[in-house]
PDB file of C-alpha atoms in Angstrom:
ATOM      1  CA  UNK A   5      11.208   6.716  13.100  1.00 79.00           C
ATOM      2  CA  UNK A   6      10.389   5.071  10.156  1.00 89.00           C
ATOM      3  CA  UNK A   7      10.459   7.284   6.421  1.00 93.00           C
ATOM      4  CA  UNK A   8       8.242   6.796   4.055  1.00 95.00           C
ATOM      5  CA  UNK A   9       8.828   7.621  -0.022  1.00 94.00           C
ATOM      6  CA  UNK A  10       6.174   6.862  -2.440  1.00 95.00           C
ATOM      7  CA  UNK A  11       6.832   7.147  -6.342  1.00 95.00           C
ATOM      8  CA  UNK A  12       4.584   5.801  -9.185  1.00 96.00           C
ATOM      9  CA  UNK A  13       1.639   7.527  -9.662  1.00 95.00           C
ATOM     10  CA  UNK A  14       0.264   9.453 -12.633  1.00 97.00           C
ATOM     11  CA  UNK A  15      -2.533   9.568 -15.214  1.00 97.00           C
ATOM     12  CA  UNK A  16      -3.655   6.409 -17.028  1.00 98.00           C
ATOM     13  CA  UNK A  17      -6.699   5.363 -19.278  1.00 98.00           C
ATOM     14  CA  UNK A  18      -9.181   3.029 -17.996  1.00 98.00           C
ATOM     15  CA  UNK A  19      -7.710  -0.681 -18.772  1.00 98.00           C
ATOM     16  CA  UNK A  20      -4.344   0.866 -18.229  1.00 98.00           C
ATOM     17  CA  UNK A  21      -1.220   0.005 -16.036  1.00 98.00           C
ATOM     18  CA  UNK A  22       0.720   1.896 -13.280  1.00 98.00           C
ATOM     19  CA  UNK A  23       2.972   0.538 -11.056  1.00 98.00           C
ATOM     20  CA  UNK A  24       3.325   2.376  -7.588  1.00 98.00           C
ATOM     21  CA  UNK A  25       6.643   2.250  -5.179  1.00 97.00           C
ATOM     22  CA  UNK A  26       6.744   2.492  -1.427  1.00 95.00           C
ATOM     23  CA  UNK A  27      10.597   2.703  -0.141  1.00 92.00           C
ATOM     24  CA  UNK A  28      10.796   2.001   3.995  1.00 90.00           C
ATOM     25  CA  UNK A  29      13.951   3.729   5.626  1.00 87.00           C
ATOM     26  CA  UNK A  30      14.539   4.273   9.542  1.00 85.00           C
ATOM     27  CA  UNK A  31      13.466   2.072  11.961  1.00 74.00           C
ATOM     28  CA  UNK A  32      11.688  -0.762  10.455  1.00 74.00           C
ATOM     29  CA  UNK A  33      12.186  -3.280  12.745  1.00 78.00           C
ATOM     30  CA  UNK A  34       8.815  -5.164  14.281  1.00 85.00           C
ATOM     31  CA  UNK A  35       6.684  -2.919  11.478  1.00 85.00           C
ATOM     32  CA  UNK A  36       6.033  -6.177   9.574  1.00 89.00           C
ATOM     33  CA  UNK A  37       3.031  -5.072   7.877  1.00 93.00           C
ATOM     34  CA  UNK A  38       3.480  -2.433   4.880  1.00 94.00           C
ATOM     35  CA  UNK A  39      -0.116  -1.622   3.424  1.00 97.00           C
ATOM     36  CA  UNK A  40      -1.505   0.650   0.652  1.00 98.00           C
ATOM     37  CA  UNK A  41      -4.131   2.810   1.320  1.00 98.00           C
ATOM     38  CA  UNK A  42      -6.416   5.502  -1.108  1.00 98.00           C
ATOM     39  CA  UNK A  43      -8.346   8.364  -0.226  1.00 97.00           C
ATOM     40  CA  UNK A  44     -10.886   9.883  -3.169  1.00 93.00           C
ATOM     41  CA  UNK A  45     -12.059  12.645  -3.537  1.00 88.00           C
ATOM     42  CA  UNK A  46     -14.589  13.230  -0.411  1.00 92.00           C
ATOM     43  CA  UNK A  47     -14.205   9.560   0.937  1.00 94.00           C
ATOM     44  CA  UNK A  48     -12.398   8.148   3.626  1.00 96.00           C
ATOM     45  CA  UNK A  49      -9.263   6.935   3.321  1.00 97.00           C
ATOM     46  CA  UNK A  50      -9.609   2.646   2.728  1.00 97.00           C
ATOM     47  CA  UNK A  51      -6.955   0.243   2.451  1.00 97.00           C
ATOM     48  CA  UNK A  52      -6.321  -1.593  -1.143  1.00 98.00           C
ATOM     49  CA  UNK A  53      -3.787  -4.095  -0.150  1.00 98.00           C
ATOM     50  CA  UNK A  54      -1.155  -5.336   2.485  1.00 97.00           C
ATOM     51  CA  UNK A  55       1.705  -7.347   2.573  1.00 95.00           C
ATOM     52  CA  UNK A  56       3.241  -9.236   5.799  1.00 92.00           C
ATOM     53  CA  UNK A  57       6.693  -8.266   4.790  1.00 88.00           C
ATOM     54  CA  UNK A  58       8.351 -11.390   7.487  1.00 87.00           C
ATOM     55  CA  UNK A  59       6.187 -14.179   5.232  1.00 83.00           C
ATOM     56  CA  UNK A  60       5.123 -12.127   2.262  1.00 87.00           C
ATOM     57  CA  UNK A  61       1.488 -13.168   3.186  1.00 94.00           C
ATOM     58  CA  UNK A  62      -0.707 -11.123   0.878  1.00 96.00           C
ATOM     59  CA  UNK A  63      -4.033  -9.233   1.428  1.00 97.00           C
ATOM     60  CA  UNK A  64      -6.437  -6.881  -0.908  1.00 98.00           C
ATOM     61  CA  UNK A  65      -9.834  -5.223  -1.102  1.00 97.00           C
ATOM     62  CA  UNK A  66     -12.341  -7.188  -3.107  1.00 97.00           C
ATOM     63  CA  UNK A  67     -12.047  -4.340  -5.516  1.00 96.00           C
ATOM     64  CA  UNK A  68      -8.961  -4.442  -6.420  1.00 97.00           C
ATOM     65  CA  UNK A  69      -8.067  -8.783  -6.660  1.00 97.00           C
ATOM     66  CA  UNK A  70      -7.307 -10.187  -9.045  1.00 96.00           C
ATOM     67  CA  UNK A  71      -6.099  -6.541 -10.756  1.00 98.00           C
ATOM     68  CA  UNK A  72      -3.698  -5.514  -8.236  1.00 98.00           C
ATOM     69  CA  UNK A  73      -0.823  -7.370  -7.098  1.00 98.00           C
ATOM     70  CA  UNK A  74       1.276  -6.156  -4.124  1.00 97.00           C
ATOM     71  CA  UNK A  75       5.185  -7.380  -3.539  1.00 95.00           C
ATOM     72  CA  UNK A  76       8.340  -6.325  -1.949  1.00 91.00           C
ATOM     73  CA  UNK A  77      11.844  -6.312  -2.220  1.00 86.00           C
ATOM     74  CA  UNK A  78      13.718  -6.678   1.146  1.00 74.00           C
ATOM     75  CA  UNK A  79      16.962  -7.531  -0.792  1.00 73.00           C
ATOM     76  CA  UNK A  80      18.731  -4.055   0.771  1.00 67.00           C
ATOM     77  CA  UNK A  81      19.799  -4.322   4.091  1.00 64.00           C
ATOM     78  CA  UNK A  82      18.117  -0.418   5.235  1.00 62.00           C
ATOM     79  CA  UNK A  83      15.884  -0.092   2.639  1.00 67.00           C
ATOM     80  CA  UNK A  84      12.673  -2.552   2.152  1.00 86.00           C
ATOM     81  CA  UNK A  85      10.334  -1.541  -1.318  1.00 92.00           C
ATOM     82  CA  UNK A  86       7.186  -2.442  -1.031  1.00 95.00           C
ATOM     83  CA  UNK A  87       5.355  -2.357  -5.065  1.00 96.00           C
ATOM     84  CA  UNK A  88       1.892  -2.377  -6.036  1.00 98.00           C
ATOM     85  CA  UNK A  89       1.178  -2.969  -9.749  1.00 98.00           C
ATOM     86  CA  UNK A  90      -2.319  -1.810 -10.816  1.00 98.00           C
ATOM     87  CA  UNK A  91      -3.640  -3.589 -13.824  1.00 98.00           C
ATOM     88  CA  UNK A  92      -7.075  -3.020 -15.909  1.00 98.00           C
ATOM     89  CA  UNK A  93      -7.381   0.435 -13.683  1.00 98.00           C
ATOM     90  CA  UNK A  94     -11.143   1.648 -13.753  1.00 97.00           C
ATOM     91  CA  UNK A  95     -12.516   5.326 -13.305  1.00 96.00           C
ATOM     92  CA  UNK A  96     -13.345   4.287  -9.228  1.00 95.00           C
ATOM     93  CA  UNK A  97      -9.398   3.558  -8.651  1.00 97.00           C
ATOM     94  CA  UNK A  98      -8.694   7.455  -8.767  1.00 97.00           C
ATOM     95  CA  UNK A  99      -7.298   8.872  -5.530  1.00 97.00           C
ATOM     96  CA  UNK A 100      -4.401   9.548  -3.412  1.00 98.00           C
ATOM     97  CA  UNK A 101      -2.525   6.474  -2.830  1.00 98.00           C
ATOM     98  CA  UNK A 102      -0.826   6.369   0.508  1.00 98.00           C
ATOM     99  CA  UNK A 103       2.083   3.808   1.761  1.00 97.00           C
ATOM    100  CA  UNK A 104       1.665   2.991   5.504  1.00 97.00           C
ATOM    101  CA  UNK A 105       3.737   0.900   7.785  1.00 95.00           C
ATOM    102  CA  UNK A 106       2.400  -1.156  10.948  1.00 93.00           C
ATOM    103  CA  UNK A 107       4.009  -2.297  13.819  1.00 91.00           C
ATOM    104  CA  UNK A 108       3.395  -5.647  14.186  1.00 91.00           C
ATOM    105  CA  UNK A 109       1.868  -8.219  11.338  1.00 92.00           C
ATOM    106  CA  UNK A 110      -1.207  -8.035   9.820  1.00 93.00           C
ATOM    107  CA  UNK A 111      -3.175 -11.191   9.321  1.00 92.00           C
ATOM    108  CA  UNK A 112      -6.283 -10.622   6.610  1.00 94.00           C
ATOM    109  CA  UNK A 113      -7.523  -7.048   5.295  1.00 95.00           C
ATOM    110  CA  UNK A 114      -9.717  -6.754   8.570  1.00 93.00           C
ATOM    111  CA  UNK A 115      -6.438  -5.272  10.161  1.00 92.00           C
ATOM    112  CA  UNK A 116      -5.731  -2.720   7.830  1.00 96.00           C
ATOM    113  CA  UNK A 117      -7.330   0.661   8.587  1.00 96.00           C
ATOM    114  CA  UNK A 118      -6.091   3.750   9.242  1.00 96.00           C
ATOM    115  CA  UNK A 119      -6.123   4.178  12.687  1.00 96.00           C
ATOM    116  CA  UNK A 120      -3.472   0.713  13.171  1.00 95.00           C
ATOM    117  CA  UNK A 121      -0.796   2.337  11.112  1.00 95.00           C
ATOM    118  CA  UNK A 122       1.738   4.914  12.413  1.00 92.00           C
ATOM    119  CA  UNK A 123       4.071   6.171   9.762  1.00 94.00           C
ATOM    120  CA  UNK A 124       2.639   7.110   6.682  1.00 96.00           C
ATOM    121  CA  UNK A 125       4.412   8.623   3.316  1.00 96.00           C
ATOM    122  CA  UNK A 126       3.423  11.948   1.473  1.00 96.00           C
ATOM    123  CA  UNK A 127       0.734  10.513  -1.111  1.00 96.00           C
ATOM    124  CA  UNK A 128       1.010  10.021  -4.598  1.00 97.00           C
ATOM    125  CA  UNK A 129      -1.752  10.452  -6.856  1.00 97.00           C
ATOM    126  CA  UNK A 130      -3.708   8.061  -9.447  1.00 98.00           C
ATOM    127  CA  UNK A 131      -5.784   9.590 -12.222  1.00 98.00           C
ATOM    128  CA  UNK A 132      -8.149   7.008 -14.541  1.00 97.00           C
ATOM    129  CA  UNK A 133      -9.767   8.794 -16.974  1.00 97.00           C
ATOM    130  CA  UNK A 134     -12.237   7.433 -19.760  1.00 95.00           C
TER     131      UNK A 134
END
């Protein structure tokens, strides 16, 4: 079973920075794809960005390129952190941000949606405001 712990969020201006956490604990191994999803108010749940955590092959939503960057840091042995630092936020980036965990890689952003994904953490929420 794999745990899921997301930190990060909080309120921001539009143009502003946050920088969200995702720590991976429990049984990690062949889950080689660690993804961010949101969920806004009344919309389904997309995803914003992956990461192939055996290459570090990276993936993101038009939306969000170029302002988001996703990373990790596999550097403890039972623990791998998976970041995602949001840059020039805009009103439309508001939502629930959720860390999920795939078994298996992921290859593009065409294999991350909700329904691949088995382990998911709590939610932490982002708040752009004008």
């Amino acid at each position: 079973q794999v745990q899921l712990v997301e930190s990060g969020g909080g309120s921001v201006q539009a143009g502003g920075s946050l920088r969200l956490s995702c720590a991976a604990s429990g049984y990690t191994s062949r889950r080689n794809c660690m993804a961010w999803f949101r969920q806004g108010p009344g919309k389904e749940r997309e995803g914003v960005a992956a990461i192939n955590t055996r290459g570090g092959d990276s993936f993101y939503d038009d939306s969000v390129k170029a302002r988001f960057t996703i990373s990790q840091d596999n550097s403890k042995n039972t623990v791998n952190t998976v970041y995602l630092q949001m840059n020039s936020l805009k009103l439309e980036d508001s939502g629930m941000y959720y860390c999920a965990v795939m078994r298996g890689d992921c290859w593009s952003m065409d294999w991350v949606t909700p329904e691949r994904f088995d382990s998911w953490g709590q939610g932490t929420q982002v708040t752009v405001s004008s």
